[in-house]
PDB file of C-alpha atoms in Angstrom:
ATOM      1  CA  MET A 143      60.932 139.445 120.765  1.00  0.00           C
ATOM      2  CA  ALA A 144      60.834 143.218 120.259  1.00  0.00           C
ATOM      3  CA  ALA A 145      60.880 143.822 124.016  1.00  0.00           C
ATOM      4  CA  SER A 146      63.819 141.448 124.423  1.00  0.00           C
ATOM      5  CA  THR A 147      65.778 143.189 121.642  1.00  0.00           C
ATOM      6  CA  TYR A 148      65.038 146.585 123.188  1.00  0.00           C
ATOM      7  CA  PHE A 149      66.283 145.402 126.584  1.00  0.00           C
ATOM      8  CA  LEU A 150      69.521 144.076 125.099  1.00  0.00           C
ATOM      9  CA  LEU A 151      70.080 147.356 123.237  1.00  0.00           C
ATOM     10  CA  VAL A 152      69.572 149.412 126.403  1.00  0.00           C
ATOM     11  CA  ALA A 153      71.898 147.115 128.354  1.00  0.00           C
ATOM     12  CA  PHE A 154      74.573 147.383 125.664  1.00  0.00           C
ATOM     13  CA  LEU A 155      74.360 151.183 125.550  1.00  0.00           C
ATOM     14  CA  ALA A 156      74.598 151.364 129.340  1.00  0.00           C
ATOM     15  CA  LEU A 157      77.694 149.169 129.287  1.00  0.00           C
ATOM     16  CA  VAL A 158      79.375 151.230 126.554  1.00  0.00           C
ATOM     17  CA  THR A 159      78.528 154.500 128.299  1.00  0.00           C
ATOM     18  CA  SER A 160      79.936 153.311 131.620  1.00  0.00           C
ATOM     19  CA  HIS A 161      83.259 152.467 129.977  1.00  0.00           C
ATOM     20  CA  ALA A 162      83.317 155.774 128.077  1.00  0.00           C
ATOM     21  CA  ILE A 163      82.849 157.795 131.267  1.00  0.00           C
ATOM     22  CA  ALA A 164      85.441 156.031 133.429  1.00  0.00           C
ATOM     23  CA  SER A 165      89.079 156.868 132.687  1.00  0.00           C
ATOM     24  CA  ASP A 166      90.272 154.117 135.031  1.00  0.00           C
ATOM     25  CA  PRO A 167      88.656 150.824 136.070  1.00  0.00           C
ATOM     26  CA  SER A 168      85.969 151.567 138.651  1.00  0.00           C
ATOM     27  CA  PRO A 169      86.561 149.995 142.097  1.00  0.00           C
ATOM     28  CA  LEU A 170      84.168 147.255 143.157  1.00  0.00           C
ATOM     29  CA  GLN A 171      85.530 147.081 146.710  1.00  0.00           C
ATOM     30  CA  ASP A 172      86.985 149.447 149.318  1.00  0.00           C
ATOM     31  CA  PHE A 173      90.436 149.245 147.754  1.00  0.00           C
ATOM     32  CA  CYS A 174      92.552 147.206 145.345  1.00  0.00           C
ATOM     33  CA  VAL A 175      96.164 147.773 146.336  1.00  0.00           C
ATOM     34  CA  ALA A 176      98.378 147.065 143.342  1.00  0.00           C
ATOM     35  CA  ASP A 177     100.313 143.804 143.418  1.00  0.00           C
ATOM     36  CA  LYS A 178     103.140 144.863 141.124  1.00  0.00           C
ATOM     37  CA  ASP A 179     104.911 141.513 141.540  1.00  0.00           C
ATOM     38  CA  SER A 180     102.023 139.466 140.142  1.00  0.00           C
ATOM     39  CA  PRO A 181     102.718 137.715 136.804  1.00  0.00           C
ATOM     40  CA  VAL A 182      99.071 138.276 135.815  1.00  0.00           C
ATOM     41  CA  LYS A 183      98.652 141.085 133.287  1.00  0.00           C
ATOM     42  CA  VAL A 184      95.470 143.158 133.390  1.00  0.00           C
ATOM     43  CA  ASN A 185      94.409 146.728 132.569  1.00  0.00           C
ATOM     44  CA  GLY A 186      96.123 148.258 135.591  1.00  0.00           C
ATOM     45  CA  PHE A 187      97.305 145.932 138.351  1.00  0.00           C
ATOM     46  CA  VAL A 188      95.734 142.944 140.054  1.00  0.00           C
ATOM     47  CA  CYS A 189      94.736 143.300 143.711  1.00  0.00           C
ATOM     48  CA  LYS A 190      97.037 142.439 146.558  1.00  0.00           C
ATOM     49  CA  ASP A 191      95.512 140.050 149.099  1.00  0.00           C
ATOM     50  CA  PRO A 192      93.433 142.359 151.366  1.00  0.00           C
ATOM     51  CA  MET A 193      94.686 140.470 154.420  1.00  0.00           C
ATOM     52  CA  ALA A 194      98.248 141.473 153.504  1.00  0.00           C
ATOM     53  CA  VAL A 195      97.428 145.168 153.009  1.00  0.00           C
ATOM     54  CA  ASN A 196      98.675 147.686 155.580  1.00  0.00           C
ATOM     55  CA  ALA A 197      98.808 151.463 156.011  1.00  0.00           C
ATOM     56  CA  ASP A 198     102.129 151.715 154.161  1.00  0.00           C
ATOM     57  CA  ASP A 199     100.362 150.677 150.936  1.00  0.00           C
ATOM     58  CA  PHE A 200      98.533 154.032 151.082  1.00  0.00           C
ATOM     59  CA  PHE A 201     101.510 156.123 152.198  1.00  0.00           C
ATOM     60  CA  LYS A 202     104.627 157.611 150.618  1.00  0.00           C
ATOM     61  CA  ALA A 203     107.174 159.939 152.225  1.00  0.00           C
ATOM     62  CA  ALA A 204     107.275 161.933 149.003  1.00  0.00           C
ATOM     63  CA  LYS A 205     108.770 165.151 150.466  1.00  0.00           C
ATOM     64  CA  LEU A 206     106.627 167.227 148.128  1.00  0.00           C
ATOM     65  CA  ASP A 207     107.270 170.217 150.377  1.00  0.00           C
ATOM     66  CA  GLN A 208     110.894 170.332 149.195  1.00  0.00           C
ATOM     67  CA  PRO A 209     112.120 172.151 146.030  1.00  0.00           C
ATOM     68  CA  ARG A 210     113.288 170.027 143.103  1.00  0.00           C
ATOM     69  CA  ASP A 211     116.248 170.407 140.746  1.00  0.00           C
ATOM     70  CA  THR A 212     115.163 172.454 137.719  1.00  0.00           C
ATOM     71  CA  THR A 213     118.431 172.433 135.776  1.00  0.00           C
ATOM     72  CA  SER A 214     116.936 170.389 132.925  1.00  0.00           C
ATOM     73  CA  LYS A 215     117.056 171.857 129.423  1.00  0.00           C
ATOM     74  CA  VAL A 216     113.437 172.984 129.699  1.00  0.00           C
ATOM     75  CA  GLY A 217     113.858 174.361 133.215  1.00  0.00           C
ATOM     76  CA  SER A 218     111.284 172.283 135.047  1.00  0.00           C
ATOM     77  CA  ASN A 219     110.914 169.125 137.088  1.00  0.00           C
ATOM     78  CA  VAL A 220     107.714 167.059 137.358  1.00  0.00           C
ATOM     79  CA  THR A 221     107.481 164.806 140.421  1.00  0.00           C
ATOM     80  CA  LEU A 222     104.591 162.421 139.744  1.00  0.00           C
ATOM     81  CA  ILE A 223     102.947 160.299 142.409  1.00  0.00           C
ATOM     82  CA  ASN A 224     101.002 157.604 140.574  1.00  0.00           C
ATOM     83  CA  VAL A 225     100.177 153.936 141.142  1.00  0.00           C
ATOM     84  CA  LEU A 226     103.786 152.951 140.450  1.00  0.00           C
ATOM     85  CA  GLN A 227     104.930 154.898 143.521  1.00  0.00           C
ATOM     86  CA  LEU A 228     101.798 154.473 145.649  1.00  0.00           C
ATOM     87  CA  PRO A 229     100.158 151.041 145.190  1.00  0.00           C
ATOM     88  CA  GLY A 230      97.020 152.080 147.093  1.00  0.00           C
ATOM     89  CA  LEU A 231      96.036 154.314 144.153  1.00  0.00           C
ATOM     90  CA  ASN A 232      95.179 151.262 142.038  1.00  0.00           C
ATOM     91  CA  THR A 233      91.610 151.575 140.604  1.00  0.00           C
ATOM     92  CA  LEU A 234      91.001 154.879 142.435  1.00  0.00           C
ATOM     93  CA  GLY A 235      91.353 157.033 139.306  1.00  0.00           C
ATOM     94  CA  ILE A 236      93.568 159.772 140.733  1.00  0.00           C
ATOM     95  CA  SER A 237      97.214 160.812 140.960  1.00  0.00           C
ATOM     96  CA  LEU A 238      99.248 163.846 141.959  1.00  0.00           C
ATOM     97  CA  ALA A 239     102.251 165.829 140.715  1.00  0.00           C
ATOM     98  CA  ARG A 240     104.449 168.608 142.033  1.00  0.00           C
ATOM     99  CA  ILE A 241     105.915 170.763 139.261  1.00  0.00           C
ATOM    100  CA  ASP A 242     108.903 173.046 139.863  1.00  0.00           C
ATOM    101  CA  TYR A 243     109.799 175.751 137.328  1.00  0.00           C
ATOM    102  CA  ALA A 244     113.081 177.626 137.103  1.00  0.00           C
ATOM    103  CA  PRO A 245     112.933 181.310 136.174  1.00  0.00           C
ATOM    104  CA  LEU A 246     111.809 181.290 132.514  1.00  0.00           C
ATOM    105  CA  GLY A 247     111.385 177.516 132.801  1.00  0.00           C
ATOM    106  CA  GLN A 248     108.539 175.606 131.231  1.00  0.00           C
ATOM    107  CA  ASN A 249     106.679 172.330 131.247  1.00  0.00           C
ATOM    108  CA  PRO A 250     106.653 172.044 127.447  1.00  0.00           C
ATOM    109  CA  PRO A 251     103.597 171.199 125.323  1.00  0.00           C
ATOM    110  CA  HIS A 252     102.389 167.708 126.205  1.00  0.00           C
ATOM    111  CA  THR A 253      99.250 165.629 126.660  1.00  0.00           C
ATOM    112  CA  HIS A 254      97.935 163.174 129.227  1.00  0.00           C
ATOM    113  CA  PRO A 255      96.186 160.442 127.219  1.00  0.00           C
ATOM    114  CA  ARG A 256      94.313 159.069 130.231  1.00  0.00           C
ATOM    115  CA  ALA A 257      93.592 162.062 132.466  1.00  0.00           C
ATOM    116  CA  THR A 258      92.160 165.521 132.951  1.00  0.00           C
ATOM    117  CA  GLU A 259      94.477 167.754 134.991  1.00  0.00           C
ATOM    118  CA  ILE A 260      93.653 170.504 137.486  1.00  0.00           C
ATOM    119  CA  LEU A 261      96.619 172.728 138.351  1.00  0.00           C
ATOM    120  CA  THR A 262      97.048 174.988 141.400  1.00  0.00           C
ATOM    121  CA  VAL A 263      99.858 177.552 141.610  1.00  0.00           C
ATOM    122  CA  LEU A 264     101.564 177.373 145.007  1.00  0.00           C
ATOM    123  CA  GLU A 265     104.292 179.958 144.392  1.00  0.00           C
ATOM    124  CA  GLY A 266     105.136 182.398 141.614  1.00  0.00           C
ATOM    125  CA  THR A 267     103.475 183.126 138.294  1.00  0.00           C
ATOM    126  CA  LEU A 268     102.678 180.853 135.358  1.00  0.00           C
ATOM    127  CA  TYR A 269     101.448 181.412 131.827  1.00  0.00           C
ATOM    128  CA  VAL A 270      99.407 178.304 130.973  1.00  0.00           C
ATOM    129  CA  GLY A 271      97.148 177.116 128.195  1.00  0.00           C
ATOM    130  CA  PHE A 272      95.706 174.291 126.141  1.00  0.00           C
ATOM    131  CA  VAL A 273      94.792 173.876 122.471  1.00  0.00           C
ATOM    132  CA  THR A 274      91.552 172.344 121.236  1.00  0.00           C
ATOM    133  CA  SER A 275      91.357 169.410 118.870  1.00  0.00           C
ATOM    134  CA  ASN A 276      90.675 170.075 115.163  1.00  0.00           C
ATOM    135  CA  GLN A 277      87.490 172.129 114.890  1.00  0.00           C
ATOM    136  CA  ALA A 278      84.854 172.249 112.143  1.00  0.00           C
ATOM    137  CA  ASP A 279      86.369 175.503 110.834  1.00  0.00           C
ATOM    138  CA  LYS A 280      89.787 173.732 110.617  1.00  0.00           C
ATOM    139  CA  SER A 281      91.185 175.769 113.507  1.00  0.00           C
ATOM    140  CA  ASN A 282      92.792 174.829 116.819  1.00  0.00           C
ATOM    141  CA  LYS A 283      91.817 177.376 119.452  1.00  0.00           C
ATOM    142  CA  LEU A 284      94.187 178.325 122.274  1.00  0.00           C
ATOM    143  CA  PHE A 285      92.775 178.913 125.767  1.00  0.00           C
ATOM    144  CA  ALA A 286      95.482 180.620 127.853  1.00  0.00           C
ATOM    145  CA  LYS A 287      95.760 182.519 131.116  1.00  0.00           C
ATOM    146  CA  VAL A 288      98.349 184.050 133.434  1.00  0.00           C
ATOM    147  CA  LEU A 289      98.063 182.440 136.875  1.00  0.00           C
ATOM    148  CA  ASN A 290      99.274 183.775 140.202  1.00  0.00           C
ATOM    149  CA  LYS A 291      99.638 182.136 143.601  1.00  0.00           C
ATOM    150  CA  GLY A 292      96.421 180.362 144.576  1.00  0.00           C
ATOM    151  CA  ASP A 293      94.941 180.346 141.055  1.00  0.00           C
ATOM    152  CA  VAL A 294      93.568 177.169 139.462  1.00  0.00           C
ATOM    153  CA  PHE A 295      93.340 176.048 135.814  1.00  0.00           C
ATOM    154  CA  VAL A 296      91.965 172.884 134.186  1.00  0.00           C
ATOM    155  CA  PHE A 297      93.436 171.026 131.199  1.00  0.00           C
ATOM    156  CA  PRO A 298      90.902 168.654 129.547  1.00  0.00           C
ATOM    157  CA  GLN A 299      91.935 165.049 128.979  1.00  0.00           C
ATOM    158  CA  GLY A 300      94.070 164.367 125.926  1.00  0.00           C
ATOM    159  CA  LEU A 301      94.511 168.006 124.819  1.00  0.00           C
ATOM    160  CA  ILE A 302      97.934 169.580 124.254  1.00  0.00           C
ATOM    161  CA  HIS A 303      98.796 171.952 127.115  1.00  0.00           C
ATOM    162  CA  PHE A 304     101.778 173.737 128.664  1.00  0.00           C
ATOM    163  CA  GLN A 305     102.976 175.856 131.569  1.00  0.00           C
ATOM    164  CA  PHE A 306     105.634 178.580 131.416  1.00  0.00           C
ATOM    165  CA  ASN A 307     107.201 180.717 134.139  1.00  0.00           C
ATOM    166  CA  PRO A 308     107.499 184.182 132.530  1.00  0.00           C
ATOM    167  CA  VAL A 309     109.416 185.715 135.448  1.00  0.00           C
ATOM    168  CA  PRO A 310     113.183 185.954 134.795  1.00  0.00           C
ATOM    169  CA  ASP A 311     114.323 186.052 138.427  1.00  0.00           C
ATOM    170  CA  LYS A 312     111.871 183.949 140.477  1.00  0.00           C
ATOM    171  CA  PRO A 313     110.993 180.227 140.409  1.00  0.00           C
ATOM    172  CA  ALA A 314     107.440 178.894 140.508  1.00  0.00           C
ATOM    173  CA  VAL A 315     105.780 175.815 141.986  1.00  0.00           C
ATOM    174  CA  ALA A 316     102.462 174.148 141.155  1.00  0.00           C
ATOM    175  CA  LEU A 317     100.531 171.138 142.347  1.00  0.00           C
ATOM    176  CA  ALA A 318      98.473 169.106 139.864  1.00  0.00           C
ATOM    177  CA  ALA A 319      95.793 166.490 140.408  1.00  0.00           C
ATOM    178  CA  LEU A 320      95.044 164.076 137.562  1.00  0.00           C
ATOM    179  CA  SER A 321      92.010 161.854 137.007  1.00  0.00           C
ATOM    180  CA  SER A 322      93.899 158.609 136.485  1.00  0.00           C
ATOM    181  CA  GLN A 323      96.051 156.335 138.609  1.00  0.00           C
ATOM    182  CA  ASN A 324      98.526 156.377 135.696  1.00  0.00           C
ATOM    183  CA  PRO A 325      97.801 159.413 133.473  1.00  0.00           C
ATOM    184  CA  GLY A 326     100.734 159.055 131.094  1.00  0.00           C
ATOM    185  CA  ALA A 327     102.524 161.976 129.438  1.00  0.00           C
ATOM    186  CA  ILE A 328     103.358 162.539 125.774  1.00  0.00           C
ATOM    187  CA  THR A 329     105.773 165.453 125.404  1.00  0.00           C
ATOM    188  CA  ILE A 330     105.155 166.601 121.840  1.00  0.00           C
ATOM    189  CA  ALA A 331     108.708 167.543 120.784  1.00  0.00           C
ATOM    190  CA  ASN A 332     110.226 164.436 122.393  1.00  0.00           C
ATOM    191  CA  ALA A 333     107.699 162.101 120.785  1.00  0.00           C
ATOM    192  CA  VAL A 334     107.869 163.640 117.318  1.00  0.00           C
ATOM    193  CA  PHE A 335     111.609 164.326 117.032  1.00  0.00           C
ATOM    194  CA  GLY A 336     113.087 161.958 119.600  1.00  0.00           C
ATOM    195  CA  SER A 337     111.290 158.668 118.939  1.00  0.00           C
ATOM    196  CA  LYS A 338     113.342 155.489 118.626  1.00  0.00           C
ATOM    197  CA  PRO A 339     113.599 154.516 115.851  1.00  0.00           C
ATOM    198  CA  PRO A 340     113.048 158.012 114.421  1.00  0.00           C
ATOM    199  CA  ILE A 341     110.055 158.922 112.300  1.00  0.00           C
ATOM    200  CA  SER A 342     111.048 159.280 108.643  1.00  0.00           C
ATOM    201  CA  ASN A 343     112.275 162.797 107.873  1.00  0.00           C
ATOM    202  CA  ASP A 344     110.202 162.621 104.665  1.00  0.00           C
ATOM    203  CA  VAL A 345     107.080 162.315 106.815  1.00  0.00           C
ATOM    204  CA  LEU A 346     108.080 165.081 109.238  1.00  0.00           C
ATOM    205  CA  ALA A 347     109.348 167.486 106.567  1.00  0.00           C
ATOM    206  CA  LYS A 348     106.002 167.316 104.802  1.00  0.00           C
ATOM    207  CA  ALA A 349     104.011 167.501 108.038  1.00  0.00           C
ATOM    208  CA  PHE A 350     105.847 170.587 109.307  1.00  0.00           C
ATOM    209  CA  GLN A 351     106.399 172.034 105.795  1.00  0.00           C
ATOM    210  CA  VAL A 352     110.151 172.513 106.254  1.00  0.00           C
ATOM    211  CA  GLN A 353     113.297 171.202 104.596  1.00  0.00           C
ATOM    212  CA  LYS A 354     114.611 167.749 105.506  1.00  0.00           C
ATOM    213  CA  GLY A 355     117.770 169.343 106.857  1.00  0.00           C
ATOM    214  CA  THR A 356     115.721 171.122 109.510  1.00  0.00           C
ATOM    215  CA  ILE A 357     114.169 167.804 110.558  1.00  0.00           C
ATOM    216  CA  ASP A 358     117.596 166.140 110.655  1.00  0.00           C
ATOM    217  CA  TRP A 359     118.836 168.917 112.950  1.00  0.00           C
ATOM    218  CA  LEU A 360     115.833 168.593 115.260  1.00  0.00           C
ATOM    219  CA  GLN A 361     116.160 164.817 115.450  1.00  0.00           C
ATOM    220  CA  ALA A 362     119.840 165.196 116.373  1.00  0.00           C
ATOM    221  CA  GLN A 363     118.984 167.196 119.518  1.00  0.00           C
ATOM    222  CA  PHE A 364     118.930 165.664 122.994  1.00  0.00           C
ATOM    223  CA  TRP A 365     115.272 165.598 123.976  1.00  0.00           C
ATOM    224  CA  GLU A 366     115.382 165.507 127.760  1.00  0.00           C
ATOM    225  CA  ASN A 367     112.525 164.096 129.855  1.00  0.00           C
ATOM    226  CA  ASN A 368     111.538 166.417 132.720  1.00  0.00           C
ATOM    227  CA  HIS A 369     109.276 163.807 134.394  1.00  0.00           C
ATOM    228  CA  TYR A 370     110.955 162.088 137.338  1.00  0.00           C
TER     229      TYR A 370
END
């Protein structure tokens, strides 16, 4: 009986650990092209019939070599290639984004709830960083760096991070790889002050330790999404 209980415990821990490590469902076959028209709802997308799969399921003429419009209020444009644009990414645990920054533009503080991000600067200069979760000493440490063309920086999964182009007369471009077929993005200001319906100003005034009028003003702003 003891040996049987031990075996079950080991099996359970192995199962839990495997799910904790994988940010996306692990593939059990060569590919699982997303069937976005299927009425079946699963964590991700069900597989398209392999006999109906063709090369176009793994291809997108994304034109990522071409500059994007950065006239948004934050001065950036994120072009994400995830499973919704490229069905062949389903279950593969990876996606890609081109990020264009206007002079003094930024990709404002945000998180990816399902992915770690590795960023490469293709052109220009960026000031980037991420903030740790709440530490034992009640602090949140900032790790930040100025990146130039060819430099690489990693943002751990789920942590608040940002990128800012500090140059007033030159744009910047970066390419990011993310460890999820659908990493998600939570832009902090948009989520906190632009939710629908809005979060109670009593809650936000106490959280940010400001007057309710300040919260009302912030909630009245147009919180633009720079992810396209």
